[in-house]
mmCIF file of C-alpha atoms in Angstrom:
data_model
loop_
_atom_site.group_PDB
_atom_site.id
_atom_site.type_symbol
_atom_site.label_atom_id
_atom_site.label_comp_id
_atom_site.label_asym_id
_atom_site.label_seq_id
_atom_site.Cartn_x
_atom_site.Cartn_y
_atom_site.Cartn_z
ATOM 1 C CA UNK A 1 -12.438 3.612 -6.456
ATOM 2 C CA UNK A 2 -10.275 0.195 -5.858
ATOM 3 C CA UNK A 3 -8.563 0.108 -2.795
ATOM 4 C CA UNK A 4 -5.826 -2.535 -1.466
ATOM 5 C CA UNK A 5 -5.280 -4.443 1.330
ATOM 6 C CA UNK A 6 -1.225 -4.211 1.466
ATOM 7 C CA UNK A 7 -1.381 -7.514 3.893
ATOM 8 C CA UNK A 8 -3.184 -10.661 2.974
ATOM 9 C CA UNK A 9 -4.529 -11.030 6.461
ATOM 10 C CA UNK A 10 -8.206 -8.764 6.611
ATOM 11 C CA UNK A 11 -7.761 -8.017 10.470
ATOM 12 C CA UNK A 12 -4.436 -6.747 10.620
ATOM 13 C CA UNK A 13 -3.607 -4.576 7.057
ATOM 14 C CA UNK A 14 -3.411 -1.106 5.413
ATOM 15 C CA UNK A 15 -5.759 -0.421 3.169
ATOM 16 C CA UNK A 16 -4.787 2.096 -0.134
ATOM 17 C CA UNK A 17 -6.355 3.856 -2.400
ATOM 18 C CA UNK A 18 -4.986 1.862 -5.817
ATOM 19 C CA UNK A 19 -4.749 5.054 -7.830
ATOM 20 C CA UNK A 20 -2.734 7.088 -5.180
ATOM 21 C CA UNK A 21 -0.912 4.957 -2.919
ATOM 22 C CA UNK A 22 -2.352 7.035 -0.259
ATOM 23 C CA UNK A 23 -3.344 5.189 3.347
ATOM 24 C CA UNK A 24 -7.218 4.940 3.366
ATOM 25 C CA UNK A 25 -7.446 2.856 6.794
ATOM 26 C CA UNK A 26 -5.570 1.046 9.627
ATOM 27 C CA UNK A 27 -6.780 -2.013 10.753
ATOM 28 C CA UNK A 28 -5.197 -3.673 13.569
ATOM 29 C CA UNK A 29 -5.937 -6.661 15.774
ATOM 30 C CA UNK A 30 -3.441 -7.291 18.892
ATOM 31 C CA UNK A 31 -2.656 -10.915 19.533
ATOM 32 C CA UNK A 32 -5.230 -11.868 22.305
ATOM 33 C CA UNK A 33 -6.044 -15.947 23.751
ATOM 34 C CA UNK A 34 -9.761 -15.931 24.032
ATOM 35 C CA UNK A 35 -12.048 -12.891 22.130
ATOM 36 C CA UNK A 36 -10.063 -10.527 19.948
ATOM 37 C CA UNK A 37 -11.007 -6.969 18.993
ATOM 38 C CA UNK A 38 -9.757 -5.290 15.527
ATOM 39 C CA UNK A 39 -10.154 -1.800 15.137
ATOM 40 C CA UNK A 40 -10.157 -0.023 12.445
ATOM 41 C CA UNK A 41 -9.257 4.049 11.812
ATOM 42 C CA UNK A 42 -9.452 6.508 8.969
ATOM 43 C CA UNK A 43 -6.007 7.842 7.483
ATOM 44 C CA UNK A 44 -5.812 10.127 10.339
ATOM 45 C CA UNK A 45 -6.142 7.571 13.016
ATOM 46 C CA UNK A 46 -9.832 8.362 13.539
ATOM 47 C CA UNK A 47 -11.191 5.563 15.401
ATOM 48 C CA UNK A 48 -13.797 4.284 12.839
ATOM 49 C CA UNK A 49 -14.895 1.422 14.074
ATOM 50 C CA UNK A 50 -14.347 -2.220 16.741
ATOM 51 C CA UNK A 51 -15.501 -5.622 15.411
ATOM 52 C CA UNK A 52 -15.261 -7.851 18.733
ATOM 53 C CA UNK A 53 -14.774 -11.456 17.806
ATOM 54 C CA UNK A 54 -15.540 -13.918 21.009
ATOM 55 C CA UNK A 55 -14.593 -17.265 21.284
ATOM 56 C CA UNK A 56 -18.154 -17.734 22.808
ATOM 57 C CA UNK A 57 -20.888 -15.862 22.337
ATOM 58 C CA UNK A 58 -21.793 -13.197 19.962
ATOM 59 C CA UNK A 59 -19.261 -11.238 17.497
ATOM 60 C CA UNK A 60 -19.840 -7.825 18.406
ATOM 61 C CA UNK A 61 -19.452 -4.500 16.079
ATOM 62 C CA UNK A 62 -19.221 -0.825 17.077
ATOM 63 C CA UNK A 63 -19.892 1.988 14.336
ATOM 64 C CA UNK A 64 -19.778 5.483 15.107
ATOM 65 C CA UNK A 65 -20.425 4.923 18.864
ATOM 66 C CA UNK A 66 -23.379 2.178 18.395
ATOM 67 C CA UNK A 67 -22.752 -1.003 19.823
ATOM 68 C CA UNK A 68 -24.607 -3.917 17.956
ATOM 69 C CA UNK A 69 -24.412 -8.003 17.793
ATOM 70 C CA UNK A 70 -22.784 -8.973 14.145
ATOM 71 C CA UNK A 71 -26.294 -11.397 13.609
ATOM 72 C CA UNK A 72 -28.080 -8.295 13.817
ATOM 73 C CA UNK A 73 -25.954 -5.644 11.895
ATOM 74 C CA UNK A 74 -24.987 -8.034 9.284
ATOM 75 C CA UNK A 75 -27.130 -11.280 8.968
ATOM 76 C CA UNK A 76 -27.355 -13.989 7.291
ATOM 77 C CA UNK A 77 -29.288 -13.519 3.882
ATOM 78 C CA UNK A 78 -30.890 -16.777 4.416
ATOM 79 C CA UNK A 79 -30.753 -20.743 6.716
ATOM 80 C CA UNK A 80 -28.717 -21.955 4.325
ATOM 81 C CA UNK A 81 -26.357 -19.588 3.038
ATOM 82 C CA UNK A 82 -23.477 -17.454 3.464
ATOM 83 C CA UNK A 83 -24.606 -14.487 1.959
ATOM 84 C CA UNK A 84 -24.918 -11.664 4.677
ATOM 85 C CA UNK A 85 -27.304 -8.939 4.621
ATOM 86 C CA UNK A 86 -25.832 -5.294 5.020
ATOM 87 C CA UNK A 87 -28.354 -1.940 5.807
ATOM 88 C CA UNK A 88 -25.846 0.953 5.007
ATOM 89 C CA UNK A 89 -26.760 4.177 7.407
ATOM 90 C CA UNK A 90 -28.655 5.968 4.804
ATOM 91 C CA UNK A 91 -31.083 2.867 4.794
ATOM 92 C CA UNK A 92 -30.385 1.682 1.832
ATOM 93 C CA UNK A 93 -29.930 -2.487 1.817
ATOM 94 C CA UNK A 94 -27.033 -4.531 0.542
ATOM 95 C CA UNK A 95 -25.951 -8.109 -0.049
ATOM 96 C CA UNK A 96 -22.447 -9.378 0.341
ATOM 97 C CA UNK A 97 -22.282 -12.495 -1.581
ATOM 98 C CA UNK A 98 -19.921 -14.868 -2.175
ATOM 99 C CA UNK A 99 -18.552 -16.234 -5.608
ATOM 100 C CA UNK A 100 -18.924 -20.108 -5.675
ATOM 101 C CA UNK A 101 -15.785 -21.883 -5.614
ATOM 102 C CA UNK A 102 -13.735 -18.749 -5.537
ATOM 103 C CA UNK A 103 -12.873 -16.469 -2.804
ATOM 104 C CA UNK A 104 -14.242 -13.248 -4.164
ATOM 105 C CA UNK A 105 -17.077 -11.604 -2.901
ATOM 106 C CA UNK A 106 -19.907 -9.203 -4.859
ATOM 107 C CA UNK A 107 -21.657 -6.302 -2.961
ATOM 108 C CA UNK A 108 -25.472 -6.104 -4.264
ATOM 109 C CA UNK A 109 -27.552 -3.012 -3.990
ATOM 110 C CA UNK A 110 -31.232 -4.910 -3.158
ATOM 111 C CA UNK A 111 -33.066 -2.734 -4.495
ATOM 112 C CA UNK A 112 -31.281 -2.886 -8.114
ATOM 113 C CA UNK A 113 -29.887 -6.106 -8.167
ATOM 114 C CA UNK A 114 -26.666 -4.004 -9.437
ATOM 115 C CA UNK A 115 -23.050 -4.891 -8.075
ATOM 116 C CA UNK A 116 -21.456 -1.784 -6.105
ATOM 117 C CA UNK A 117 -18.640 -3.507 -5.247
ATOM 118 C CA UNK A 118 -16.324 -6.352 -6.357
ATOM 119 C CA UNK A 119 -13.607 -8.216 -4.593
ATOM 120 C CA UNK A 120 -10.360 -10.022 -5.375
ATOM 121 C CA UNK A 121 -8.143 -12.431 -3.098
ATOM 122 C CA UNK A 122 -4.273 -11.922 -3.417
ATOM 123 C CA UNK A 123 -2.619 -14.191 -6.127
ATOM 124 C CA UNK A 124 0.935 -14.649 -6.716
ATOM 125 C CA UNK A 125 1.658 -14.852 -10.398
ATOM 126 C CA UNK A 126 4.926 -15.998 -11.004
ATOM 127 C CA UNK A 127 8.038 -16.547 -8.970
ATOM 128 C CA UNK A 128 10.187 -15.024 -11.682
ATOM 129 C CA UNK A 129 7.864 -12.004 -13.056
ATOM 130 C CA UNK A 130 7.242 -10.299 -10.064
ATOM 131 C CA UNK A 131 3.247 -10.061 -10.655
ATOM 132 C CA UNK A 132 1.432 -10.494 -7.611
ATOM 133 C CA UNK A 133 -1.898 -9.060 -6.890
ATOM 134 C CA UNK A 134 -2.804 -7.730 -3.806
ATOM 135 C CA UNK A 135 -6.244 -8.414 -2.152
ATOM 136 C CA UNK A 136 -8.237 -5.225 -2.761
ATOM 137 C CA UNK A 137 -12.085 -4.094 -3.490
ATOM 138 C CA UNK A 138 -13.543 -2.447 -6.962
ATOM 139 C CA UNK A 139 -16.233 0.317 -5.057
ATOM 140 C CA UNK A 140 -18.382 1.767 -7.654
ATOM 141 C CA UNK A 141 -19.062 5.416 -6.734
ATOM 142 C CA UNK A 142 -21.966 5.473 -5.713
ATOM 143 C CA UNK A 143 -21.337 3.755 -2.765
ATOM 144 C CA UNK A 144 -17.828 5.476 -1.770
ATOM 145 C CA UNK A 145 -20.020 7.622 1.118
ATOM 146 C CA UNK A 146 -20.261 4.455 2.694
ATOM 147 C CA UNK A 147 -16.721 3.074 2.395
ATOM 148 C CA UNK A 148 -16.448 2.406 5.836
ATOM 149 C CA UNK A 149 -19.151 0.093 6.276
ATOM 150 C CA UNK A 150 -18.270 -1.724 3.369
ATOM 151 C CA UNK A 151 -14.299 -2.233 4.197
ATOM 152 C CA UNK A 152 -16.049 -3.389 7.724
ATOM 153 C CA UNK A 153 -18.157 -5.762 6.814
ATOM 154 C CA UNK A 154 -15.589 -7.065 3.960
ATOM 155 C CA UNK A 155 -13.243 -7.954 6.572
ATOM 156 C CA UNK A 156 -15.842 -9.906 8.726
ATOM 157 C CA UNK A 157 -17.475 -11.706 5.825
ATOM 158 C CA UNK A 158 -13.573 -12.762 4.639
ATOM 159 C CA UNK A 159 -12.602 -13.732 8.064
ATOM 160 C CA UNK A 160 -15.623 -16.261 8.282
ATOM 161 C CA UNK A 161 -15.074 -17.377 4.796
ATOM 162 C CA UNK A 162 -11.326 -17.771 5.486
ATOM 163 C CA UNK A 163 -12.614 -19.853 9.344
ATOM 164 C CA UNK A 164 -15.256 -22.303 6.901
ATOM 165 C CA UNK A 165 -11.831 -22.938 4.643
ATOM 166 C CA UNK A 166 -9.738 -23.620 7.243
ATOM 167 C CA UNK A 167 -12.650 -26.293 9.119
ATOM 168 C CA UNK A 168 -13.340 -27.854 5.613
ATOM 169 C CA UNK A 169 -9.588 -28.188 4.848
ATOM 170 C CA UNK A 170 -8.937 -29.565 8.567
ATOM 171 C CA UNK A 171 -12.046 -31.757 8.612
ATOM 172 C CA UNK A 172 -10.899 -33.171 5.223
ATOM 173 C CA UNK A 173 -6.923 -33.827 6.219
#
């Protein structure tokens, strides 16, 4: 299944179904000074699920009613890396890793080393052709039972890579 984000912002966007056009999620994430909370609902306005990002303190998720710390839902694979560590409800484990030098992710199945799901950033192709590409994910379909943690965690582990851009770009200017 490949899906679309039809906004290039991860917190606030619409998320299709490629094939259909048909509205898979919501997520929204009202302007707020301080700690700001995105929530995300199914294509019948389900509440799905509330990642709480803080200023200070601990990013916070909630997923079908359980409350959790980010760190501990979806930690870091390692000291010195950015790859974050994903245990889907039925147990199985994950890995959300990111491309180096690009701004595309891979979802590994642990135990397999096998990717479930690929990622691509929105690219603009041409002023005069009209070929732009939305930012969207590749699920292969044997994870599409889990689709909402992975569109979830997507959108944290973009939003940090998109805050460690912006640092390096304004540490750099």
């Amino acid at each position: 299944m490949d899906v679309l984000f039809l906004s290039n912002h991860p917190l606030e966007s619409t998320v299709v179904d490629a094939a259909t056009g048909e509205v898979v999620y919501t997520i929204n994430t009202p302007f707020n000074l301080g700690s700001r909370t995105t929530t995300v609902r199914d294509a019948h306005g389900k509440h799905i699920a509330e990642l709480n990002l803080r200023s200070f303190g601990h990013d916070r998720v909630q997923l079908y009613g359980e409350t959790r710390n980010v760190s501990e839902w979806l930690p870091r694979d390692g000291i010195f890396t950015s790859s974050r560590r994903l245990v889907a409800p039925d147990g199985r484990c994950y890995v959300w890793k990111k491309r180096m030098r690009k701004s595309h992710f891979t979802l590994l199945d642990c135990q397999t080393n096998q990717v479930v799901v690929e990622t691509h950033g929105a690219s603009f192709r041409g002023m005069f052709s009209g070929n732009s590409r939305k930012m969207g994910l590749h699920v292969s379909p044997e994870v599409t039972p889990i689709m909402d943690v992975i569109v979830l965690s997507f959108i944290y582990c973009e939003k940090k890579r998109r805050d460690t851009d912006k640092a390096a770009a304004a540490s750099t200017a």
